[in-house]
mmCIF file of C-alpha atoms in Angstrom:
data_model
loop_
_atom_site.group_PDB
_atom_site.id
_atom_site.type_symbol
_atom_site.label_atom_id
_atom_site.label_comp_id
_atom_site.label_asym_id
_atom_site.label_seq_id
_atom_site.Cartn_x
_atom_site.Cartn_y
_atom_site.Cartn_z
ATOM 1 C CA MET N 262 -11.076 -3.390 -25.378
ATOM 2 C CA THR N 263 -12.001 -2.271 -22.110
ATOM 3 C CA THR N 264 -9.342 -1.603 -19.752
ATOM 4 C CA THR N 265 -9.381 -0.591 -16.221
ATOM 5 C CA ARG N 266 -6.381 0.893 -14.567
ATOM 6 C CA ILE N 267 -5.672 0.921 -10.810
ATOM 7 C CA ASP N 268 -3.041 3.640 -9.897
ATOM 8 C CA LEU N 269 -1.786 2.139 -5.944
ATOM 9 C CA ILE N 270 0.333 4.870 -3.876
ATOM 10 C CA ARG N 271 1.535 3.953 -0.715
ATOM 11 C CA HIS N 272 1.230 6.670 2.197
ATOM 12 C CA GLY N 273 3.529 9.440 2.870
ATOM 13 C CA GLU N 274 5.990 9.502 6.173
ATOM 14 C CA PRO N 275 3.602 9.389 9.302
ATOM 15 C CA VAL N 276 4.182 11.134 12.367
ATOM 16 C CA GLY N 277 6.407 9.306 14.487
ATOM 17 C CA GLY N 278 8.354 8.314 11.471
ATOM 18 C CA LYS N 279 9.315 4.526 10.430
ATOM 19 C CA ARG N 280 7.814 1.901 12.487
ATOM 20 C CA TYR N 281 5.589 -0.932 12.356
ATOM 21 C CA ARG N 282 2.065 0.397 12.470
ATOM 22 C CA GLY N 283 -0.082 -1.926 10.974
ATOM 23 C CA ASP N 284 -3.895 -1.745 11.067
ATOM 24 C CA GLN N 285 -4.171 -0.596 14.393
ATOM 25 C CA ILE N 286 -1.622 2.400 15.341
ATOM 26 C CA ASP N 287 -3.607 5.449 12.914
ATOM 27 C CA ASP N 288 -0.526 8.552 13.090
ATOM 28 C CA PRO N 289 -1.354 10.818 10.521
ATOM 29 C CA LEU N 290 1.107 11.930 8.090
ATOM 30 C CA ASN N 291 3.773 14.474 9.401
ATOM 31 C CA GLU N 292 4.738 17.446 7.022
ATOM 32 C CA THR N 293 7.041 15.553 4.996
ATOM 33 C CA GLY N 294 4.584 12.711 4.295
ATOM 34 C CA TRP N 295 2.166 15.300 3.088
ATOM 35 C CA GLN N 296 5.111 16.579 0.681
ATOM 36 C CA GLN N 297 5.837 13.137 -0.526
ATOM 37 C CA MET N 298 2.202 12.623 -1.382
ATOM 38 C CA GLN N 299 1.653 16.147 -3.245
ATOM 39 C CA THR N 300 4.997 15.552 -5.408
ATOM 40 C CA ARG N 301 4.058 12.002 -6.257
ATOM 41 C CA ILE N 302 0.632 13.107 -7.683
ATOM 42 C CA GLU N 303 2.838 16.029 -9.530
ATOM 43 C CA ARG N 304 4.881 13.437 -10.876
ATOM 44 C CA ILE N 305 1.978 11.256 -12.196
ATOM 45 C CA ALA N 306 0.511 14.129 -13.409
ATOM 46 C CA ALA N 307 3.695 15.530 -15.568
ATOM 47 C CA LEU N 308 3.107 11.804 -17.143
ATOM 48 C CA GLY N 309 -0.544 12.597 -17.917
ATOM 49 C CA GLU N 310 -1.306 9.486 -15.941
ATOM 50 C CA ASP N 311 -3.367 11.659 -13.273
ATOM 51 C CA ASP N 312 -6.911 11.057 -15.375
ATOM 52 C CA TRP N 313 -8.581 9.511 -12.105
ATOM 53 C CA ASP N 314 -12.632 8.837 -12.144
ATOM 54 C CA VAL N 315 -12.421 7.842 -8.455
ATOM 55 C CA ILE N 316 -10.374 7.951 -5.326
ATOM 56 C CA ILE N 317 -10.386 4.780 -3.128
ATOM 57 C CA SER N 318 -8.446 4.918 0.054
ATOM 58 C CA SER N 319 -7.696 2.660 3.402
ATOM 59 C CA PRO N 320 -9.502 3.734 6.531
ATOM 60 C CA LEU N 321 -6.538 4.757 8.319
ATOM 61 C CA SER N 322 -5.661 8.431 8.342
ATOM 62 C CA ARG N 323 -2.406 8.402 6.998
ATOM 63 C CA CYS N 324 -3.885 7.484 3.728
ATOM 64 C CA GLN N 325 -7.536 8.685 4.195
ATOM 65 C CA ALA N 326 -6.609 12.506 5.080
ATOM 66 C CA PHE N 327 -4.497 13.040 2.025
ATOM 67 C CA ALA N 328 -7.128 11.023 -0.288
ATOM 68 C CA ARG N 329 -10.275 13.190 1.131
ATOM 69 C CA HIS N 330 -7.848 16.090 0.584
ATOM 70 C CA LEU N 331 -7.031 15.307 -3.514
ATOM 71 C CA GLY N 332 -10.840 14.419 -3.540
ATOM 72 C CA GLU N 333 -11.632 17.566 -2.946
ATOM 73 C CA GLN N 334 -9.432 19.234 -5.202
ATOM 74 C CA ARG N 335 -10.070 17.114 -8.023
ATOM 75 C CA ARG N 336 -13.708 16.824 -7.667
ATOM 76 C CA LEU N 337 -13.504 13.337 -7.680
ATOM 77 C CA PRO N 338 -15.469 10.661 -5.129
ATOM 78 C CA VAL N 339 -13.576 9.240 -2.164
ATOM 79 C CA GLN N 340 -14.562 5.787 -1.236
ATOM 80 C CA ILE N 341 -13.447 4.033 1.859
ATOM 81 C CA ASN N 342 -12.469 0.343 1.674
ATOM 82 C CA SER N 343 -11.074 -1.731 4.492
ATOM 83 C CA ASN N 344 -9.791 -4.636 2.347
ATOM 84 C CA ILE N 345 -6.937 -2.368 1.411
ATOM 85 C CA ARG N 346 -5.779 -1.443 5.075
ATOM 86 C CA GLU N 347 -2.283 -2.295 6.421
ATOM 87 C CA ILE N 348 -1.653 -6.112 7.364
ATOM 88 C CA GLY N 349 -1.858 -6.421 11.302
ATOM 89 C CA PHE N 350 1.818 -6.998 12.904
ATOM 90 C CA GLY N 351 0.359 -7.933 16.053
ATOM 91 C CA ARG N 352 2.695 -7.292 18.987
ATOM 92 C CA TRP N 353 5.166 -5.713 16.829
ATOM 93 C CA GLU N 354 2.898 -2.757 16.087
ATOM 94 C CA GLY N 355 4.285 0.448 17.257
ATOM 95 C CA LEU N 356 8.174 -0.855 17.320
ATOM 96 C CA THR N 357 10.921 -0.043 14.832
ATOM 97 C CA HIS N 358 12.753 -2.381 12.441
ATOM 98 C CA ALA N 359 15.798 -2.067 15.047
ATOM 99 C CA GLU N 360 13.456 -2.592 18.104
ATOM 100 C CA ILE N 361 11.576 -5.870 17.145
ATOM 101 C CA PRO N 362 15.053 -8.537 17.250
ATOM 102 C CA LYS N 363 16.020 -7.359 20.563
ATOM 103 C CA GLN N 364 12.611 -8.009 21.836
ATOM 104 C CA TYR N 365 11.655 -11.018 19.854
ATOM 105 C CA PRO N 366 14.788 -12.629 18.638
ATOM 106 C CA GLU N 367 13.261 -15.691 17.819
ATOM 107 C CA GLU N 368 10.221 -14.275 16.187
ATOM 108 C CA PHE N 369 11.983 -12.347 14.200
ATOM 109 C CA ALA N 370 14.545 -15.149 12.909
ATOM 110 C CA ALA N 371 11.214 -17.043 12.162
ATOM 111 C CA PHE N 372 9.805 -14.284 10.251
ATOM 112 C CA ARG N 373 12.751 -13.532 8.130
ATOM 113 C CA ALA N 374 13.126 -17.354 7.443
ATOM 114 C CA ASP N 375 8.856 -17.325 6.297
ATOM 115 C CA PRO N 376 7.018 -14.345 6.469
ATOM 116 C CA VAL N 377 4.055 -16.482 5.466
ATOM 117 C CA ALA N 378 4.752 -19.304 8.405
ATOM 118 C CA GLY N 379 6.440 -16.990 10.825
ATOM 119 C CA ARG N 380 4.061 -14.470 11.893
ATOM 120 C CA PRO N 381 4.301 -12.236 14.858
ATOM 121 C CA ALA N 382 2.058 -13.496 18.059
ATOM 122 C CA GLY N 383 -1.357 -11.781 17.178
ATOM 123 C CA ALA N 384 -0.541 -10.848 13.804
ATOM 124 C CA GLU N 385 -2.705 -11.134 10.881
ATOM 125 C CA SER N 386 -2.346 -14.735 8.950
ATOM 126 C CA MET N 387 -0.806 -13.718 5.244
ATOM 127 C CA HIS N 388 -3.681 -15.849 3.608
ATOM 128 C CA GLU N 389 -6.210 -14.026 4.958
ATOM 129 C CA PHE N 390 -4.281 -10.681 4.224
ATOM 130 C CA PHE N 391 -3.933 -11.584 0.401
ATOM 131 C CA LYS N 392 -7.423 -12.872 0.116
ATOM 132 C CA ARG N 393 -8.561 -9.532 1.184
ATOM 133 C CA VAL N 394 -6.232 -7.788 -0.855
ATOM 134 C CA SER N 395 -7.357 -9.999 -4.109
ATOM 135 C CA GLN N 396 -11.390 -9.445 -2.868
ATOM 136 C CA ALA N 397 -10.433 -5.587 -2.889
ATOM 137 C CA LEU N 398 -8.794 -5.980 -6.290
ATOM 138 C CA ASP N 399 -11.556 -8.210 -8.199
ATOM 139 C CA THR N 400 -14.286 -5.795 -6.317
ATOM 140 C CA ILE N 401 -13.043 -2.528 -7.666
ATOM 141 C CA GLY N 402 -12.551 -4.627 -11.214
ATOM 142 C CA GLN N 403 -16.016 -5.415 -11.269
ATOM 143 C CA GLU N 404 -17.395 -2.251 -10.001
ATOM 144 C CA HIS N 405 -15.023 0.251 -11.886
ATOM 145 C CA ARG N 406 -14.444 -1.724 -14.827
ATOM 146 C CA GLY N 407 -12.911 0.711 -17.880
ATOM 147 C CA ARG N 408 -12.335 3.315 -15.079
ATOM 148 C CA ARG N 409 -8.966 5.119 -14.323
ATOM 149 C CA VAL N 410 -8.943 4.158 -10.308
ATOM 150 C CA LEU N 411 -6.578 5.613 -7.632
ATOM 151 C CA LEU N 412 -5.776 3.806 -4.539
ATOM 152 C CA VAL N 413 -4.141 5.231 -1.484
ATOM 153 C CA SER N 414 -2.610 2.438 1.222
ATOM 154 C CA HIS N 415 0.070 1.023 2.413
ATOM 155 C CA ALA N 416 3.473 -0.859 2.020
ATOM 156 C CA VAL N 417 2.510 -4.492 2.358
ATOM 157 C CA VAL N 418 -0.702 -3.949 0.566
ATOM 158 C CA MET N 419 1.347 -2.514 -2.491
ATOM 159 C CA ARG N 420 3.596 -5.644 -2.203
ATOM 160 C CA ALA N 421 0.420 -7.813 -2.377
ATOM 161 C CA ALA N 422 -1.328 -6.430 -4.976
ATOM 162 C CA LEU N 423 2.219 -6.500 -7.190
ATOM 163 C CA ALA N 424 2.544 -10.361 -6.074
ATOM 164 C CA ILE N 425 -0.807 -11.321 -7.174
ATOM 165 C CA ALA N 426 -0.577 -9.551 -10.195
ATOM 166 C CA MET N 427 2.920 -11.431 -10.974
ATOM 167 C CA ASP N 428 1.348 -14.259 -10.133
ATOM 168 C CA ALA N 429 4.208 -14.881 -7.304
ATOM 169 C CA PRO N 430 4.364 -16.614 -4.085
ATOM 170 C CA MET N 431 3.122 -14.904 -0.742
ATOM 171 C CA GLN N 432 6.593 -15.367 0.525
ATOM 172 C CA SER N 433 7.766 -12.518 -1.962
ATOM 173 C CA VAL N 434 6.335 -9.665 0.036
ATOM 174 C CA ALA N 435 9.848 -9.727 2.268
ATOM 175 C CA ARG N 436 11.936 -8.941 -0.954
ATOM 176 C CA ILE N 437 9.661 -6.208 -2.488
ATOM 177 C CA ARG N 438 10.837 -2.724 -1.179
ATOM 178 C CA THR N 439 7.879 -0.276 -1.025
ATOM 179 C CA GLU N 440 9.474 3.251 -0.188
ATOM 180 C CA TYR N 441 7.015 6.149 1.146
ATOM 181 C CA ALA N 442 4.570 7.618 -1.508
ATOM 182 C CA ALA N 443 5.709 4.267 -4.139
ATOM 183 C CA TRP N 444 3.855 4.048 -7.132
ATOM 184 C CA LEU N 445 2.099 1.148 -8.411
ATOM 185 C CA GLN N 446 0.064 0.731 -11.857
ATOM 186 C CA LEU N 447 -1.985 -2.220 -12.985
ATOM 187 C CA THR N 448 -4.321 -2.765 -15.762
ATOM 188 C CA LYS N 449 -6.975 -5.032 -16.737
ATOM 189 C CA ALA N 450 -8.454 -6.080 -19.782
ATOM 190 C CA ALA N 451 -11.835 -7.653 -19.949
ATOM 191 C CA GLY N 452 -11.642 -11.386 -18.918
ATOM 192 C CA GLU N 453 -7.963 -10.891 -18.272
ATOM 193 C CA PRO N 454 -5.605 -11.019 -14.990
ATOM 194 C CA TRP N 455 -4.402 -7.858 -13.315
ATOM 195 C CA ARG N 456 -0.882 -6.768 -14.877
ATOM 196 C CA LEU N 457 1.874 -4.901 -14.127
ATOM 197 C CA ALA N 458 2.136 -1.465 -15.880
ATOM 198 C CA CYS N 459 4.505 0.702 -13.916
ATOM 199 C CA LEU N 460 6.407 0.613 -10.760
ATOM 200 C CA ASP N 461 8.386 3.736 -9.020
ATOM 201 C CA ASN N 462 9.874 2.922 -6.044
ATOM 202 C CA SER N 463 12.252 6.406 -5.885
ATOM 203 C CA LEU N 464 11.019 8.371 -2.624
ATOM 204 C CA PRO N 465 9.843 11.863 -3.619
ATOM 205 C CA ASN N 466 12.373 13.674 -1.334
ATOM 206 C CA GLY N 467 15.273 11.220 -2.743
ATOM 207 C CA ALA N 468 15.884 9.932 0.610
ATOM 208 C CA HIS N 469 15.584 6.067 1.791
ATOM 209 C CA HIS N 470 14.048 4.808 4.897
ATOM 210 C CA PRO N 471 15.332 1.138 5.747
ATOM 211 C CA GLY N 472 12.809 -1.327 7.409
ATOM 212 C CA GLY N 473 9.273 -1.173 9.010
ATOM 213 C CA GLY N 474 5.920 -1.263 7.285
ATOM 214 C CA GLY N 475 2.935 0.311 7.236
#
């Protein structure tokens, strides 16, 4: 039976630290972020799971720069897929987890109560976001059937991919923690849905960064 495998890695820490960047703020990785990503790749390699055929990245620089760097190292093709860019956070973009409830208390409360219905002003619809992530997974499953694919993407993309694989409701994205350089592995046999194979949310440098997305 032909099995397709996706290894989805969230980007490392960007310049400016933890804040909601969404799909508009394009900060690159800082030195810590680069090290987090390199450590994650080394950990996957130690498990013998780094046999990728292709790398697919979000167009945002906090993902794309490392993806291209790794592609050059491994002599692997690198593709850019805009459907795996981060969800748009609207007017929350650029703010920290602590700043949002101070500036937009009612909006934040609505979001905490229901992240699907309670979207920030100007934010991307959760329905549209899930639709494009699902399309990305479907396309990869079709175009790279039987291959090993590395995706370099974002926190909420990872949560959505996990929810899709587990057939969980969209609201579940608010109950999933995704640290910098977290690793999600999904597999898909022919004619079957995506299945969860591995989730490693340990941060490579051992620290924990509460709140935020992107």
